[in-house]
mmCIF file of C-alpha atoms and ligand atoms in Angstrom:
data_model
loop_
_atom_site.group_PDB
_atom_site.id
_atom_site.type_symbol
_atom_site.label_atom_id
_atom_site.label_comp_id
_atom_site.label_asym_id
_atom_site.label_seq_id
_atom_site.Cartn_x
_atom_site.Cartn_y
_atom_site.Cartn_z
ATOM 1 C CA MET A 1 74.953 98.606 269.970
ATOM 2 C CA SER A 2 78.131 97.046 268.652
ATOM 3 C CA THR A 3 79.825 98.604 265.679
ATOM 4 C CA VAL A 4 79.126 95.445 263.779
ATOM 5 C CA ASN A 5 75.396 95.676 264.471
ATOM 6 C CA ALA A 6 75.415 99.358 263.713
ATOM 7 C CA ALA A 7 77.125 98.546 260.462
ATOM 8 C CA PHE A 8 74.460 95.917 259.680
ATOM 9 C CA GLU A 9 71.704 98.441 260.263
ATOM 10 C CA ASP A 10 73.498 100.897 258.042
ATOM 11 C CA LEU A 11 73.731 98.219 255.445
ATOM 12 C CA ASN A 12 70.010 97.580 255.734
ATOM 13 C CA ASP A 13 69.321 101.249 255.244
ATOM 14 C CA LEU A 14 71.719 101.302 252.359
ATOM 15 C CA ALA A 15 69.897 98.488 250.569
ATOM 16 C CA GLN A 16 66.549 100.136 251.223
ATOM 17 C CA SER A 17 67.634 103.533 250.028
ATOM 18 C CA ALA A 18 69.126 101.951 246.898
ATOM 19 C CA THR A 19 65.852 100.159 246.214
ATOM 20 C CA ALA A 20 63.951 103.413 246.758
ATOM 21 C CA GLN A 21 66.219 105.352 244.397
ATOM 22 C CA PHE A 22 65.945 102.663 241.783
ATOM 23 C CA ALA A 23 62.187 102.868 242.049
ATOM 24 C CA ASN A 24 62.444 106.613 241.452
ATOM 25 C CA ALA A 25 64.376 106.068 238.250
ATOM 26 C CA HIS A 26 61.984 106.101 235.295
ATOM 27 C CA THR A 27 64.429 105.788 232.437
ATOM 28 C CA PRO A 28 67.459 103.531 231.884
ATOM 29 C CA ALA A 29 69.707 106.624 232.157
ATOM 30 C CA GLU A 30 68.255 107.598 235.530
ATOM 31 C CA LEU A 31 68.669 104.033 236.683
ATOM 32 C CA GLU A 32 72.337 103.987 235.650
ATOM 33 C CA ASN A 33 72.897 107.192 237.636
ATOM 34 C CA ALA A 34 71.263 105.678 240.674
ATOM 35 C CA LYS A 35 73.345 102.554 240.282
ATOM 36 C CA ALA A 36 76.563 104.602 240.158
ATOM 37 C CA GLN A 37 75.753 106.135 243.532
ATOM 38 C CA PHE A 38 75.847 102.683 245.123
ATOM 39 C CA LEU A 39 77.872 100.344 242.980
ATOM 40 C CA GLY A 40 79.999 102.763 240.958
ATOM 41 C CA LYS A 41 83.711 103.448 241.623
ATOM 42 C CA ALA A 42 82.801 106.295 243.933
ATOM 43 C CA GLY A 43 79.642 104.588 245.142
ATOM 44 C CA ARG A 44 78.656 103.933 248.690
ATOM 45 C CA VAL A 45 79.116 100.180 248.585
ATOM 46 C CA THR A 46 82.546 100.572 247.040
ATOM 47 C CA ALA A 47 83.443 103.041 249.795
ATOM 48 C CA LEU A 48 82.447 100.508 252.422
ATOM 49 C CA MET A 49 84.625 97.895 250.788
ATOM 50 C CA LYS A 50 87.572 100.260 250.773
ATOM 51 C CA GLY A 51 86.875 101.051 254.456
ATOM 52 C CA LEU A 52 87.424 97.408 255.382
ATOM 53 C CA ALA A 53 91.141 97.965 255.342
ATOM 54 C CA GLN A 54 91.080 99.462 258.816
ATOM 55 C CA PHE A 55 89.536 96.396 260.455
ATOM 56 C CA SER A 56 91.040 93.278 261.948
ATOM 57 C CA ALA A 57 91.077 90.104 259.914
ATOM 58 C CA ASP A 58 88.035 88.694 261.747
ATOM 59 C CA GLU A 59 86.012 91.820 261.381
ATOM 60 C CA LYS A 60 86.984 92.091 257.768
ATOM 61 C CA LYS A 61 85.481 88.673 257.251
ATOM 62 C CA THR A 62 82.118 89.351 258.917
ATOM 63 C CA ARG A 63 81.842 92.905 257.608
ATOM 64 C CA GLY A 64 83.012 91.880 254.182
ATOM 65 C CA ALA A 65 80.400 89.122 254.038
ATOM 66 C CA ALA A 66 77.666 91.516 255.202
ATOM 67 C CA ILE A 67 78.666 94.133 252.640
ATOM 68 C CA ASN A 68 78.695 91.505 249.935
ATOM 69 C CA GLN A 69 75.182 90.445 250.858
ATOM 70 C CA THR A 70 74.050 94.028 250.724
ATOM 71 C CA LYS A 71 75.769 94.467 247.392
ATOM 72 C CA GLN A 72 73.960 91.422 246.057
ATOM 73 C CA ALA A 73 70.644 92.667 247.408
ATOM 74 C CA ILE A 74 71.249 95.990 245.669
ATOM 75 C CA GLU A 75 72.125 94.187 242.433
ATOM 76 C CA VAL A 76 68.971 92.140 242.663
ATOM 77 C CA ALA A 77 66.933 95.322 243.175
ATOM 78 C CA LEU A 78 68.778 96.942 240.284
ATOM 79 C CA ASN A 79 68.080 94.056 237.920
ATOM 80 C CA ALA A 80 64.452 93.901 238.960
ATOM 81 C CA ARG A 81 64.086 97.605 238.206
ATOM 82 C CA ARG A 82 65.921 97.237 234.916
ATOM 83 C CA GLN A 83 63.566 94.510 233.861
ATOM 84 C CA ALA A 84 60.529 96.476 234.992
ATOM 85 C CA LEU A 85 61.685 99.472 232.929
ATOM 86 C CA GLN A 86 62.279 97.270 229.886
ATOM 87 C CA GLU A 87 58.864 95.749 230.170
ATOM 88 C CA ALA A 88 57.267 99.154 230.562
ATOM 89 C CA GLU A 89 59.140 100.331 227.451
ATOM 90 C CA LEU A 90 57.926 97.305 225.520
ATOM 91 C CA GLU A 91 54.371 97.939 226.644
ATOM 92 C CA ARG A 92 54.679 101.541 225.550
ATOM 93 C CA GLN A 93 55.991 100.517 222.129
ATOM 94 C CA LEU A 94 53.322 97.914 221.644
ATOM 95 C CA ALA A 95 50.640 100.419 222.537
ATOM 96 C CA ALA A 96 52.130 103.042 220.195
ATOM 97 C CA GLU A 97 52.472 100.629 217.292
ATOM 98 C CA ALA A 98 49.119 99.029 217.870
ATOM 99 C CA LEU A 99 48.257 96.850 214.904
ATOM 100 C CA ASP A 100 44.674 96.570 213.771
ATOM 101 C CA VAL A 101 44.593 93.074 212.374
ATOM 102 C CA THR A 102 41.047 93.598 211.147
ATOM 103 C CA LEU A 103 42.157 96.230 208.585
ATOM 104 C CA PRO A 104 42.164 94.974 204.984
ATOM 105 C CA GLY A 105 45.664 94.167 203.740
ATOM 106 C CA ARG A 106 47.583 96.626 201.605
ATOM 107 C CA GLN A 107 47.290 95.534 197.990
ATOM 108 C CA ARG A 108 49.940 95.645 195.371
ATOM 109 C CA GLY A 109 48.991 98.130 192.628
ATOM 110 C CA GLN A 110 47.453 96.039 189.899
ATOM 111 C CA GLY A 111 48.301 96.822 186.306
ATOM 112 C CA GLY A 112 46.176 96.030 183.323
ATOM 113 C CA LEU A 113 46.390 96.068 179.582
ATOM 114 C CA HIS A 114 45.877 99.306 177.701
ATOM 115 C CA PRO A 115 42.421 99.522 176.067
ATOM 116 C CA ILE A 116 44.072 99.612 172.643
ATOM 117 C CA SER A 117 46.015 96.444 173.465
ATOM 118 C CA LEU A 118 42.815 94.809 174.684
ATOM 119 C CA THR A 119 41.103 95.773 171.440
ATOM 120 C CA TRP A 120 44.075 94.600 169.385
ATOM 121 C CA GLN A 121 44.019 91.205 171.130
ATOM 122 C CA ARG A 122 40.292 90.931 170.659
ATOM 123 C CA ILE A 123 40.645 91.567 166.926
ATOM 124 C CA GLU A 124 43.381 88.927 166.614
ATOM 125 C CA GLN A 125 41.285 86.466 168.534
ATOM 126 C CA ILE A 126 38.165 86.969 166.407
ATOM 127 C CA PHE A 127 39.968 86.856 163.063
ATOM 128 C CA GLY A 128 42.041 83.940 164.331
ATOM 129 C CA SER A 129 38.813 82.058 164.910
ATOM 130 C CA MET A 130 37.967 82.678 161.240
ATOM 131 C CA GLY A 131 41.238 81.154 160.076
ATOM 132 C CA PHE A 132 43.282 84.347 159.642
ATOM 133 C CA ASP A 133 46.996 84.334 160.330
ATOM 134 C CA VAL A 134 48.431 87.319 162.223
ATOM 135 C CA GLY A 135 51.320 89.161 160.575
ATOM 136 C CA ASP A 136 53.700 91.836 161.780
ATOM 137 C CA GLY A 137 55.919 94.269 159.906
ATOM 138 C CA PRO A 138 58.081 97.391 160.087
ATOM 139 C CA GLU A 139 56.785 100.803 161.121
ATOM 140 C CA ILE A 140 59.659 102.506 159.320
ATOM 141 C CA GLU A 141 58.734 101.515 155.819
ATOM 142 C CA ASN A 142 60.116 102.416 152.469
ATOM 143 C CA ASP A 143 58.386 104.373 149.841
ATOM 144 C CA TRP A 144 58.066 101.304 147.592
ATOM 145 C CA TYR A 145 55.990 99.223 150.001
ATOM 146 C CA ASN A 146 54.065 102.114 151.498
ATOM 147 C CA PHE A 147 53.104 103.691 148.178
ATOM 148 C CA THR A 148 54.565 102.516 144.881
ATOM 149 C CA ALA A 149 53.876 98.782 145.166
ATOM 150 C CA LEU A 150 50.351 99.720 146.200
ATOM 151 C CA ASN A 151 49.815 101.266 142.799
ATOM 152 C CA ASN A 152 50.472 104.726 144.084
ATOM 153 C CA PRO A 153 53.167 105.988 141.693
ATOM 154 C CA PRO A 154 55.561 108.776 142.653
ATOM 155 C CA ASN A 155 53.985 112.208 142.255
ATOM 156 C CA HIS A 156 50.508 110.716 141.963
ATOM 157 C CA PRO A 157 48.044 113.065 143.672
ATOM 158 C CA ALA A 158 46.560 110.172 145.682
ATOM 159 C CA ARG A 159 49.733 110.212 147.809
ATOM 160 C CA SER A 160 48.554 113.400 149.433
ATOM 161 C CA MET A 161 45.601 111.455 150.886
ATOM 162 C CA GLN A 162 48.171 110.259 153.375
ATOM 163 C CA ASP A 163 50.576 112.944 154.418
ATOM 164 C CA THR A 164 53.382 111.308 156.305
ATOM 165 C CA PHE A 165 56.677 111.711 158.146
ATOM 166 C CA TYR A 166 59.695 111.050 155.983
ATOM 167 C CA VAL A 167 62.966 109.757 157.323
ATOM 168 C CA ASP A 168 66.005 111.474 155.830
ATOM 169 C CA MET A 169 67.490 108.251 154.505
ATOM 170 C CA ASN A 170 67.124 105.916 151.521
ATOM 171 C CA ASP A 171 67.239 102.147 151.417
ATOM 172 C CA ALA A 172 69.714 100.199 149.252
ATOM 173 C CA ASP A 173 67.452 100.594 146.220
ATOM 174 C CA GLY A 174 67.230 104.344 146.681
ATOM 175 C CA HIS A 175 63.676 104.332 148.057
ATOM 176 C CA PRO A 176 63.217 106.928 150.792
ATOM 177 C CA TYR A 177 62.087 105.708 154.199
ATOM 178 C CA CYS A 178 58.945 107.001 155.850
ATOM 179 C CA LEU A 179 56.797 106.108 158.833
ATOM 180 C CA ARG A 180 54.141 103.869 157.319
ATOM 181 C CA THR A 181 50.881 105.713 156.772
ATOM 182 C CA HIS A 182 48.842 102.527 156.841
ATOM 183 C CA THR A 183 49.273 98.795 157.338
ATOM 184 C CA SER A 184 48.660 98.151 153.608
ATOM 185 C CA PRO A 185 52.400 97.759 152.793
ATOM 186 C CA MET A 186 52.081 94.508 154.719
ATOM 187 C CA GLN A 187 49.789 93.192 151.980
ATOM 188 C CA ILE A 188 52.817 93.127 149.701
ATOM 189 C CA ARG A 189 55.357 91.973 152.273
ATOM 190 C CA TYR A 190 53.168 89.198 153.578
ATOM 191 C CA ALA A 191 52.115 87.963 150.115
ATOM 192 C CA VAL A 192 55.712 87.949 148.865
ATOM 193 C CA ALA A 193 56.881 86.005 151.939
ATOM 194 C CA HIS A 194 53.943 83.634 151.639
ATOM 195 C CA ALA A 195 54.671 82.974 147.959
ATOM 196 C CA ARG A 196 58.351 82.411 148.754
ATOM 197 C CA ARG A 197 57.487 79.948 151.522
ATOM 198 C CA GLN A 198 55.272 78.088 149.120
ATOM 199 C CA ALA A 199 57.514 78.316 146.060
ATOM 200 C CA ALA A 200 57.468 74.558 145.544
ATOM 201 C CA GLU A 201 53.685 74.344 145.651
ATOM 202 C CA LEU A 202 53.407 77.388 143.444
ATOM 203 C CA ALA A 203 55.427 75.608 140.751
ATOM 204 C CA HIS A 204 52.599 73.114 140.634
ATOM 205 C CA GLY A 205 49.961 75.802 140.661
ATOM 206 C CA GLN A 206 49.010 74.803 144.191
ATOM 207 C CA MET A 207 49.694 77.826 146.358
ATOM 208 C CA SER A 208 47.385 77.924 149.354
ATOM 209 C CA GLU A 209 45.344 81.041 149.779
ATOM 210 C CA ILE A 210 46.479 84.020 151.808
ATOM 211 C CA ARG A 211 44.341 84.916 154.774
ATOM 212 C CA VAL A 212 45.957 87.312 157.206
ATOM 213 C CA ILE A 213 45.437 90.307 159.401
ATOM 214 C CA VAL A 214 48.256 92.653 160.352
ATOM 215 C CA PRO A 215 47.649 94.954 163.308
ATOM 216 C CA GLY A 216 50.137 97.696 164.024
ATOM 217 C CA ARG A 217 51.046 101.317 164.564
ATOM 218 C CA THR A 218 50.678 103.778 161.714
ATOM 219 C CA TYR A 219 51.548 107.465 161.329
ATOM 220 C CA ARG A 220 50.165 110.531 159.613
ATOM 221 C CA VAL A 221 50.466 114.273 159.916
ATOM 222 C CA ASP A 222 47.128 114.653 161.697
ATOM 223 C CA ASN A 223 46.096 115.735 165.176
ATOM 224 C CA ASP A 224 42.604 116.384 166.561
ATOM 225 C CA ALA A 225 39.949 114.686 168.685
ATOM 226 C CA THR A 226 39.593 111.830 166.207
ATOM 227 C CA HIS A 227 43.075 111.807 164.657
ATOM 228 C CA SER A 228 46.452 111.359 166.261
ATOM 229 C CA PRO A 229 49.870 111.412 164.517
ATOM 230 C CA MET A 230 50.321 107.843 165.718
ATOM 231 C CA PHE A 231 47.346 105.549 165.506
ATOM 232 C CA HIS A 232 46.575 101.886 164.996
ATOM 233 C CA GLN A 233 45.228 99.954 162.083
ATOM 234 C CA PHE A 234 44.838 96.374 161.136
ATOM 235 C CA GLU A 235 45.118 95.243 157.599
ATOM 236 C CA GLY A 236 43.109 92.318 156.323
ATOM 237 C CA LEU A 237 44.010 90.374 153.212
ATOM 238 C CA TRP A 238 42.289 87.365 151.740
ATOM 239 C CA LEU A 239 43.591 86.222 148.372
ATOM 240 C CA GLY A 240 42.760 82.974 146.658
ATOM 241 C CA GLU A 241 41.435 81.477 143.470
ATOM 242 C CA ASN A 242 37.854 82.186 144.260
ATOM 243 C CA VAL A 243 37.532 84.921 146.853
ATOM 244 C CA SER A 244 34.912 87.582 146.184
ATOM 245 C CA PHE A 245 33.415 90.741 147.590
ATOM 246 C CA LYS A 246 30.692 88.572 149.066
ATOM 247 C CA ASP A 247 33.345 86.965 151.288
ATOM 248 C CA LEU A 248 34.481 90.409 152.400
ATOM 249 C CA LYS A 249 30.969 91.289 153.391
ATOM 250 C CA VAL A 250 30.363 88.084 155.332
ATOM 251 C CA THR A 251 33.772 88.197 156.981
ATOM 252 C CA TYR A 252 33.526 91.806 158.048
ATOM 253 C CA LEU A 253 29.949 91.483 159.264
ATOM 254 C CA SER A 254 30.833 88.394 161.321
ATOM 255 C CA PHE A 255 33.772 90.243 162.785
ATOM 256 C CA CYS A 256 31.675 93.275 163.761
ATOM 257 C CA LYS A 257 29.006 91.135 165.395
ATOM 258 C CA ALA A 258 31.601 89.265 167.427
ATOM 259 C CA PHE A 259 33.573 92.406 168.244
ATOM 260 C CA PHE A 260 30.581 94.454 169.423
ATOM 261 C CA GLU A 261 28.783 91.429 170.864
ATOM 262 C CA THR A 262 25.549 92.215 169.086
ATOM 263 C CA ASP A 263 23.640 91.131 165.998
ATOM 264 C CA ASP A 264 21.869 94.478 166.003
ATOM 265 C CA LEU A 265 24.083 96.236 163.519
ATOM 266 C CA ILE A 266 24.184 96.720 159.776
ATOM 267 C CA LEU A 267 27.046 97.480 157.420
ATOM 268 C CA ARG A 268 27.107 99.768 154.418
ATOM 269 C CA PHE A 269 29.706 99.512 151.665
ATOM 270 C CA ARG A 270 30.044 103.054 150.351
ATOM 271 C CA PRO A 271 31.885 103.459 147.033
ATOM 272 C CA SER A 272 35.270 105.061 147.498
ATOM 273 C CA TYR A 273 38.728 105.254 145.986
ATOM 274 C CA PHE A 274 42.041 103.696 146.912
ATOM 275 C CA PRO A 275 44.809 103.216 144.334
ATOM 276 C CA PHE A 276 45.368 99.634 145.490
ATOM 277 C CA THR A 277 41.798 98.337 145.298
ATOM 278 C CA GLU A 278 39.261 98.274 142.517
ATOM 279 C CA PRO A 279 36.405 98.551 143.249
ATOM 280 C CA SER A 280 36.927 100.266 146.594
ATOM 281 C CA ALA A 281 34.530 100.900 149.437
ATOM 282 C CA GLU A 282 34.388 102.490 152.839
ATOM 283 C CA ILE A 283 32.726 100.239 155.372
ATOM 284 C CA ASP A 284 30.270 102.096 157.589
ATOM 285 C CA ILE A 285 28.585 100.546 160.574
ATOM 286 C CA GLN A 286 25.206 101.430 162.056
ATOM 287 C CA PHE A 287 24.026 100.244 165.460
ATOM 288 C CA GLN A 288 20.307 99.715 165.817
ATOM 289 C CA HIS A 289 20.296 100.196 169.579
ATOM 290 C CA GLY A 290 22.274 102.076 172.194
ATOM 291 C CA PRO A 291 23.659 105.593 172.341
ATOM 292 C CA LEU A 292 24.993 105.525 168.768
ATOM 293 C CA ALA A 293 21.833 104.076 167.225
ATOM 294 C CA GLY A 294 21.041 105.274 163.722
ATOM 295 C CA LYS A 295 24.382 106.962 162.947
ATOM 296 C CA TRP A 296 26.623 105.731 160.154
ATOM 297 C CA LEU A 297 30.141 105.391 161.473
ATOM 298 C CA GLU A 298 33.097 104.760 159.202
ATOM 299 C CA VAL A 299 35.269 101.918 160.435
ATOM 300 C CA SER A 300 37.286 100.675 157.485
ATOM 301 C CA GLY A 301 38.536 101.146 153.962
ATOM 302 C CA SER A 302 38.281 98.095 151.750
ATOM 303 C CA GLY A 303 38.152 96.781 148.229
ATOM 304 C CA GLN A 304 39.076 94.111 145.773
ATOM 305 C CA VAL A 305 42.850 93.930 145.489
ATOM 306 C CA HIS A 306 43.949 95.759 142.321
ATOM 307 C CA PRO A 307 45.513 93.475 139.643
ATOM 308 C CA GLN A 308 48.644 95.630 139.559
ATOM 309 C CA VAL A 309 49.064 95.113 143.306
ATOM 310 C CA VAL A 310 48.691 91.341 142.879
ATOM 311 C CA ARG A 311 51.375 91.557 140.195
ATOM 312 C CA ASN A 312 53.607 93.525 142.558
ATOM 313 C CA MET A 313 53.200 90.647 145.019
ATOM 314 C CA GLY A 314 54.716 88.426 142.340
ATOM 315 C CA LEU A 315 51.417 86.632 141.789
ATOM 316 C CA ASP A 316 49.279 86.168 138.710
ATOM 317 C CA PRO A 317 46.211 88.439 138.892
ATOM 318 C CA GLU A 318 44.392 86.038 136.578
ATOM 319 C CA ARG A 319 44.595 83.418 139.316
ATOM 320 C CA PHE A 320 44.706 85.279 142.580
ATOM 321 C CA ILE A 321 41.895 87.573 143.441
ATOM 322 C CA GLY A 322 40.470 88.694 146.705
ATOM 323 C CA PHE A 323 39.967 91.611 148.993
ATOM 324 C CA ALA A 324 41.749 93.751 151.477
ATOM 325 C CA PHE A 325 40.622 96.080 154.188
ATOM 326 C CA GLY A 326 42.294 98.482 156.566
ATOM 327 C CA SER A 327 40.457 99.343 159.767
ATOM 328 C CA GLY A 328 41.164 101.730 162.607
ATOM 329 C CA ILE A 329 41.812 99.880 165.864
ATOM 330 C CA ASP A 330 41.466 103.107 167.857
ATOM 331 C CA ARG A 331 38.198 103.872 166.130
ATOM 332 C CA LEU A 332 36.838 100.437 167.008
ATOM 333 C CA ALA A 333 38.008 100.847 170.615
ATOM 334 C CA MET A 334 36.275 104.238 170.840
ATOM 335 C CA LEU A 335 33.020 102.759 169.567
ATOM 336 C CA ARG A 336 33.182 99.712 171.778
ATOM 337 C CA TYR A 337 33.997 101.626 174.971
ATOM 338 C CA GLY A 338 32.060 104.804 174.188
ATOM 339 C CA VAL A 339 35.137 107.059 174.253
ATOM 340 C CA ASN A 340 34.702 110.301 172.347
ATOM 341 C CA ASP A 341 38.240 111.695 172.311
ATOM 342 C CA LEU A 342 40.994 109.603 170.773
ATOM 343 C CA ARG A 343 43.682 111.544 172.614
ATOM 344 C CA LEU A 344 42.556 110.049 175.939
ATOM 345 C CA PHE A 345 44.080 106.759 174.828
ATOM 346 C CA PHE A 346 47.540 108.269 174.481
ATOM 347 C CA GLU A 347 47.759 110.718 177.384
ATOM 348 C CA GLY A 348 48.586 108.012 179.913
ATOM 349 C CA ASP A 349 46.152 109.242 182.574
ATOM 350 C CA ILE A 350 45.741 106.323 184.962
ATOM 351 C CA ARG A 351 42.240 107.487 185.986
ATOM 352 C CA PHE A 352 41.152 106.878 182.404
ATOM 353 C CA LEU A 353 43.251 103.803 181.660
ATOM 354 C CA GLY A 354 42.359 102.120 184.970
ATOM 355 C CA GLN A 355 38.741 101.797 183.830
ATOM 356 C CA PHE A 356 39.558 99.109 181.274
ATOM 357 C CA ARG A 357 40.077 95.648 182.652
HETATM 358 N N1 LIG B 1 45.085 101.666 153.643
HETATM 359 C C1 LIG B 1 43.817 102.359 153.551
HETATM 360 C C2 LIG B 1 43.846 103.541 154.492
HETATM 361 O O1 LIG B 1 44.596 103.526 155.429
HETATM 362 C C3 LIG B 1 42.672 101.459 153.909
HETATM 363 C C4 LIG B 1 42.500 100.312 152.970
HETATM 364 C C5 LIG B 1 43.135 99.115 153.195
HETATM 365 C C6 LIG B 1 41.657 100.435 151.901
HETATM 366 C C7 LIG B 1 42.939 98.048 152.333
HETATM 367 C C8 LIG B 1 41.460 99.389 151.029
HETATM 368 C C9 LIG B 1 42.112 98.197 151.264
HETATM 369 O O2 LIG B 1 43.115 104.482 154.315
#
């Protein structure tokens, strides 16, 4: 056998053993090691190339060509193995990250309105449908609007009906600030603003009537299952030339029927006292059916607006009469949803709040 042939057989073996070693490599790192043994600086193919130096020019040519072929064959085997390993890795990843396209999609957490906000909106919507404007006013109120203008003079014992939080500050007129104990101060603020807006008409004795509700937050020193230091009320005020208690009754009854979505309820106007109304009444509601059937439940204070209060609005009590009421939004929400502890509304527990949509 000539040296050339022997060399060719060696080369054949070399290519085969490279292919076999590549096949034994199961990771890219193992494959790189195997490659180095053949094609690396100290590899067997490189050694053969270096060995060419000792041969004649002719032999160099034939041997060189044969070695190059072998080198190419080894590179082809190497690339094939590389690709096979990559594909296997991809398969493995795909299997590991298997995606079940039949699973329901992940939903974005869906928020909703707070039950008190829902109730608040419902009240605005129902009174809006009866022609009531919706007003809004400050929660930090001064003593004049919260008490004095409502015929509740300083040091009058009726002030203690509504124990409040005072703010250690006076307004420009020296009235102390407090957190409003009710939405009634908005009777005065709204009427004054209304009269100002209509000053021209008023000069001709033409002022349009006032028909408004004012929902909002109110504050008292109170805390138990049915009272919270912060709670919600809405004030109602209807003042005109010819507005009577009868209108209060019809208005409030219509509201309750719409709010509770039933005609099966009756109202009771129970005589009461408020400094800013005369006569005054508590409005009690009684459901004829359902879990609360037969019980009288207080939902609102009300009464005919006191002449002194009308005067404090800057209006003539001989011309403007009407009624006001102040109802608990939280109380109405509790009755509508069957919630028996007011505090649940304000604790922020999503398991509770998530039930109202
Ligand atoms: N402001 C009274 C309260 O909070 C309720 C009320 C409003 C009574 C309007 C009469 C008229 O208790």
